[in-house]
């Protein structure tokens, strides 16, 4: 996170200072009689923030009409359908750094609608990543994502398990620092059908992203310097074999190829998973006895490293955008600002998500003093953020993901070898990039 905080984009900040339609004192503004239609991401970790919409309505006199509330994969399909049919009649949409390059033209430049001093309060590197073609296409929320490793502490305190593990694998049983150790421990802890060593999200961009970061950790690359698919390599086979072996050995739940993020969160909270690579937004949920059977038994540490010595670190961030076709851009920008302002980021980051405003990050570190678990979480994710890296910056990333993930699933389920699956996936990805004129 120190590197993230220091990643200043001077050009973006200078541009922000040169424009801006209002003074900070004027926000949130007055918009009596205006209705803002919105399409938002849904999910347990996002819902608390949306309670603040009623406060914005009261302050501004405007109303918000939520047209959709879906996971981002489904929301992405809906937005693409709207584009295809010319149906962008709504004003505010959830966005994500992995999805944004696909449709920069439908979103307006927020630098022209927001005070420059407000834009300058965000972590500059995240503003830079939210800027496409010189346009600030989304304002980041307190959802900077990079995954760290959650684990059940009691498993590592059991003397019988420690002795049995050392006898079988030849080294001490401690929270894993490499993905090879995760594999060993997942197989050791697994006792299907009631308990599993680990899990992973097995479809959509979720499995492609996990494969991508494992590929990088194994020393490979997804696209080469010429933008050509390069994941069907020795490193790619090693990365995919990691998922294949865990599934074959029944160290992961049998339904894992149908899992997305909420399934993983509920799975670890159920007490049936030993170690779980997951996002910061789940930290509070996992340690809350109202929602989690492992509350009080959760450890968190930096994500493990692959055989190259590099740690996994697939990362991105969520935000909100305003459409070019919105009839009330100023009101829409006010709502986007409200949902990402300091109060909103303090609320949203309190359970564990990483904020994208510098002051809120500093506030959270101070607020965690005296709370051992929150301090452990912040330290783990602060370290995890040092190893963060984005997806390949191509507008075809999601389209490629949609073509690649069924091939990854085929290998995991044993229908193809890893090499066969990756060769087929690379052929499909190459075709997509050729059709887009990128190759």
Short mmCIF file of C-alpha atoms in Angstrom, two decimals, residues 106-304:
data_model
loop_
_atom_site.label_atom_id
_atom_site.label_comp_id
_atom_site.label_asym_id
_atom_site.label_seq_id
_atom_site.Cartn_x
_atom_site.Cartn_y
_atom_site.Cartn_z
CA UNK A 106 -20.57 5.33 -22.69
CA UNK A 107 -19.24 7.10 -19.61
CA UNK A 108 -18.61 10.81 -19.17
CA UNK A 109 -15.50 12.53 -17.82
CA UNK A 110 -15.99 13.11 -14.09
CA UNK A 111 -13.15 15.63 -14.04
CA UNK A 112 -15.52 18.09 -15.70
CA UNK A 113 -18.22 17.53 -13.07
CA UNK A 114 -16.42 17.33 -9.73
CA UNK A 115 -14.28 19.78 -7.76
CA UNK A 116 -10.57 19.18 -8.40
CA UNK A 117 -9.86 19.28 -4.66
CA UNK A 118 -12.18 16.29 -4.19
CA UNK A 119 -10.50 14.25 -6.93
CA UNK A 120 -7.13 15.04 -5.34
CA UNK A 121 -8.21 13.37 -2.08
CA UNK A 122 -8.17 9.92 -3.70
CA UNK A 123 -5.05 7.77 -3.89
CA UNK A 124 -3.49 9.13 -7.10
CA UNK A 125 -2.54 5.70 -8.49
CA UNK A 126 -6.17 4.58 -8.26
CA UNK A 127 -7.37 7.75 -10.00
CA UNK A 128 -4.79 7.03 -12.68
CA UNK A 129 -6.16 3.49 -13.10
CA UNK A 130 -9.69 4.93 -13.34
CA UNK A 131 -8.68 7.23 -16.20
CA UNK A 132 -9.01 5.96 -19.76
CA UNK A 133 -8.04 8.08 -22.76
CA UNK A 134 -7.68 11.12 -20.52
CA UNK A 135 -11.21 10.71 -19.09
CA UNK A 136 -11.89 9.92 -15.44
CA UNK A 137 -14.54 7.31 -16.24
CA UNK A 138 -15.25 6.23 -12.68
CA UNK A 139 -14.81 7.46 -9.13
CA UNK A 140 -13.28 4.74 -6.93
CA UNK A 141 -15.19 3.43 -3.92
CA UNK A 142 -13.65 1.83 -0.82
CA UNK A 143 -13.23 -1.43 -2.67
CA UNK A 144 -9.59 -1.71 -3.71
CA UNK A 145 -9.22 -5.44 -4.11
CA UNK A 146 -6.26 -7.73 -3.73
CA UNK A 147 -6.56 -11.12 -2.05
CA UNK A 148 -4.80 -12.35 1.07
CA UNK A 149 -5.01 -15.73 2.78
CA UNK A 150 -7.57 -16.40 5.52
CA UNK A 151 -7.12 -19.56 7.59
CA UNK A 152 -8.54 -21.34 10.63
CA UNK A 153 -5.97 -20.79 13.39
CA UNK A 154 -6.98 -23.83 15.45
CA UNK A 155 -5.82 -26.19 12.70
CA UNK A 156 -2.27 -24.94 13.19
CA UNK A 157 -2.45 -25.25 16.98
CA UNK A 158 -3.44 -28.93 17.04
CA UNK A 159 -0.42 -30.97 18.19
CA UNK A 160 -1.71 -34.21 16.66
CA UNK A 161 -2.22 -32.56 13.28
CA UNK A 162 1.19 -30.91 13.44
CA UNK A 163 2.91 -34.24 14.15
CA UNK A 164 0.98 -36.10 11.44
CA UNK A 165 1.66 -33.39 8.88
CA UNK A 166 5.40 -33.29 9.56
CA UNK A 167 5.63 -37.07 9.32
CA UNK A 168 3.85 -37.08 5.95
CA UNK A 169 5.33 -33.98 4.30
CA UNK A 170 8.64 -33.52 6.10
CA UNK A 171 8.20 -29.92 7.24
CA UNK A 172 6.41 -28.00 9.99
CA UNK A 173 2.71 -27.26 9.76
CA UNK A 174 2.44 -23.46 9.75
CA UNK A 175 0.19 -21.08 7.79
CA UNK A 176 1.43 -21.48 4.20
CA UNK A 177 3.74 -19.06 2.46
CA UNK A 178 3.86 -20.82 -0.93
CA UNK A 179 1.18 -22.27 -3.18
CA UNK A 180 2.95 -25.64 -3.02
CA UNK A 181 2.41 -25.56 0.75
CA UNK A 182 -1.25 -24.61 0.24
CA UNK A 183 -1.62 -27.67 -1.99
CA UNK A 184 -0.03 -29.96 0.61
CA UNK A 185 -2.10 -28.53 3.45
CA UNK A 186 -5.35 -28.53 1.49
CA UNK A 187 -4.94 -32.23 0.76
CA UNK A 188 -3.93 -32.94 4.37
CA UNK A 189 -6.88 -31.11 5.94
CA UNK A 190 -9.53 -32.31 3.49
CA UNK A 191 -12.14 -34.70 4.87
CA UNK A 192 -14.92 -34.73 2.27
CA UNK A 193 -17.87 -34.35 2.19
CA UNK A 194 -17.86 -32.29 5.39
CA UNK A 195 -14.54 -30.45 5.31
CA UNK A 196 -12.21 -29.26 2.55
CA UNK A 197 -8.70 -27.88 2.46
CA UNK A 198 -9.43 -24.88 0.27
CA UNK A 199 -11.72 -23.63 -2.51
CA UNK A 200 -11.72 -21.34 -5.53
CA UNK A 201 -14.23 -19.48 -7.66
CA UNK A 202 -14.50 -21.71 -10.72
CA UNK A 203 -16.32 -19.80 -13.44
CA UNK A 204 -16.54 -16.48 -15.32
CA UNK A 205 -13.68 -13.98 -14.99
CA UNK A 206 -13.19 -15.27 -11.44
CA UNK A 207 -11.39 -18.48 -12.46
CA UNK A 208 -9.58 -16.77 -15.33
CA UNK A 209 -8.31 -14.12 -12.91
CA UNK A 210 -7.17 -16.71 -10.39
CA UNK A 211 -5.44 -18.65 -13.16
CA UNK A 212 -3.85 -15.40 -14.39
CA UNK A 213 -2.32 -14.54 -11.03
CA UNK A 214 -1.15 -18.13 -10.49
CA UNK A 215 0.41 -18.01 -13.97
CA UNK A 216 2.32 -14.85 -13.03
CA UNK A 217 3.42 -16.46 -9.75
CA UNK A 218 4.76 -19.40 -11.76
CA UNK A 219 6.82 -17.02 -13.87
CA UNK A 220 4.54 -16.84 -16.91
CA UNK A 221 2.69 -14.09 -18.73
CA UNK A 222 -0.87 -13.90 -20.04
CA UNK A 223 -0.13 -11.71 -23.06
CA UNK A 224 3.38 -11.26 -24.40
CA UNK A 225 5.04 -7.94 -25.31
CA UNK A 226 3.25 -7.98 -28.67
CA UNK A 227 -0.15 -8.51 -27.02
CA UNK A 228 -0.37 -12.14 -28.16
CA UNK A 229 -1.75 -14.86 -25.80
CA UNK A 230 1.19 -16.59 -24.10
CA UNK A 231 -0.48 -18.49 -21.27
CA UNK A 232 -0.28 -21.90 -23.00
CA UNK A 233 3.26 -22.25 -21.72
CA UNK A 234 5.09 -24.45 -19.24
CA UNK A 235 4.24 -21.92 -16.53
CA UNK A 236 0.60 -21.96 -17.64
CA UNK A 237 0.43 -25.74 -17.42
CA UNK A 238 1.94 -25.63 -13.91
CA UNK A 239 -0.59 -22.98 -12.88
CA UNK A 240 -3.60 -24.86 -14.22
CA UNK A 241 -2.33 -28.19 -12.86
CA UNK A 242 -2.53 -26.66 -9.37
CA UNK A 243 -6.31 -26.31 -9.72
CA UNK A 244 -6.66 -29.67 -11.48
CA UNK A 245 -4.82 -31.60 -8.77
CA UNK A 246 -6.81 -30.09 -5.90
CA UNK A 247 -10.07 -30.96 -7.63
CA UNK A 248 -8.94 -34.49 -8.52
CA UNK A 249 -7.78 -35.11 -4.96
CA UNK A 250 -11.11 -33.85 -3.56
CA UNK A 251 -9.34 -31.18 -1.55
CA UNK A 252 -11.91 -28.62 -2.76
CA UNK A 253 -15.73 -28.85 -2.74
CA UNK A 254 -17.17 -30.66 -5.77
CA UNK A 255 -19.24 -27.61 -6.70
CA UNK A 256 -16.28 -25.24 -6.82
CA UNK A 257 -16.39 -24.94 -10.63
CA UNK A 258 -19.76 -23.20 -10.19
CA UNK A 259 -18.64 -20.91 -7.35
CA UNK A 260 -18.38 -17.12 -7.44
CA UNK A 261 -17.31 -14.76 -4.67
CA UNK A 262 -20.37 -14.98 -2.41
CA UNK A 263 -20.12 -18.79 -2.47
CA UNK A 264 -16.53 -18.60 -1.27
CA UNK A 265 -17.36 -16.17 1.51
CA UNK A 266 -20.24 -18.26 2.79
CA UNK A 267 -18.13 -21.41 2.46
CA UNK A 268 -15.28 -20.20 4.65
CA UNK A 269 -17.73 -18.68 7.14
CA UNK A 270 -19.48 -22.06 7.40
CA UNK A 271 -16.37 -23.54 9.02
CA UNK A 272 -15.93 -26.17 6.32
CA UNK A 273 -12.80 -24.69 4.65
CA UNK A 274 -9.28 -24.67 6.09
CA UNK A 275 -7.57 -21.93 4.03
CA UNK A 276 -9.19 -19.43 1.71
CA UNK A 277 -7.69 -16.85 -0.66
CA UNK A 278 -10.17 -13.99 -0.60
CA UNK A 279 -10.82 -10.27 -0.77
CA UNK A 280 -10.57 -7.75 2.12
CA UNK A 281 -14.32 -7.09 2.12
CA UNK A 282 -14.95 -10.41 3.88
CA UNK A 283 -12.67 -9.74 6.86
CA UNK A 284 -15.35 -8.49 9.26
CA UNK A 285 -17.94 -11.02 8.04
CA UNK A 286 -15.58 -13.91 8.79
CA UNK A 287 -14.93 -12.73 12.34
CA UNK A 288 -18.53 -11.89 13.24
CA UNK A 289 -20.26 -14.65 15.29
CA UNK A 290 -23.60 -13.58 13.80
CA UNK A 291 -22.45 -14.54 10.31
CA UNK A 292 -19.53 -16.90 10.77
CA UNK A 293 -18.82 -20.16 12.56
CA UNK A 294 -15.10 -19.41 12.50
CA UNK A 295 -15.37 -16.07 14.31
CA UNK A 296 -12.50 -15.71 16.76
CA UNK A 297 -10.56 -18.41 14.92
CA UNK A 298 -9.51 -16.48 11.81
CA UNK A 299 -5.92 -15.76 10.89
CA UNK A 300 -4.93 -13.54 7.94
CA UNK A 301 -1.60 -13.32 6.15
CA UNK A 302 -0.04 -12.14 2.91
CA UNK A 303 -0.94 -14.24 -0.13
CA UNK A 304 1.44 -17.13 -0.94
#
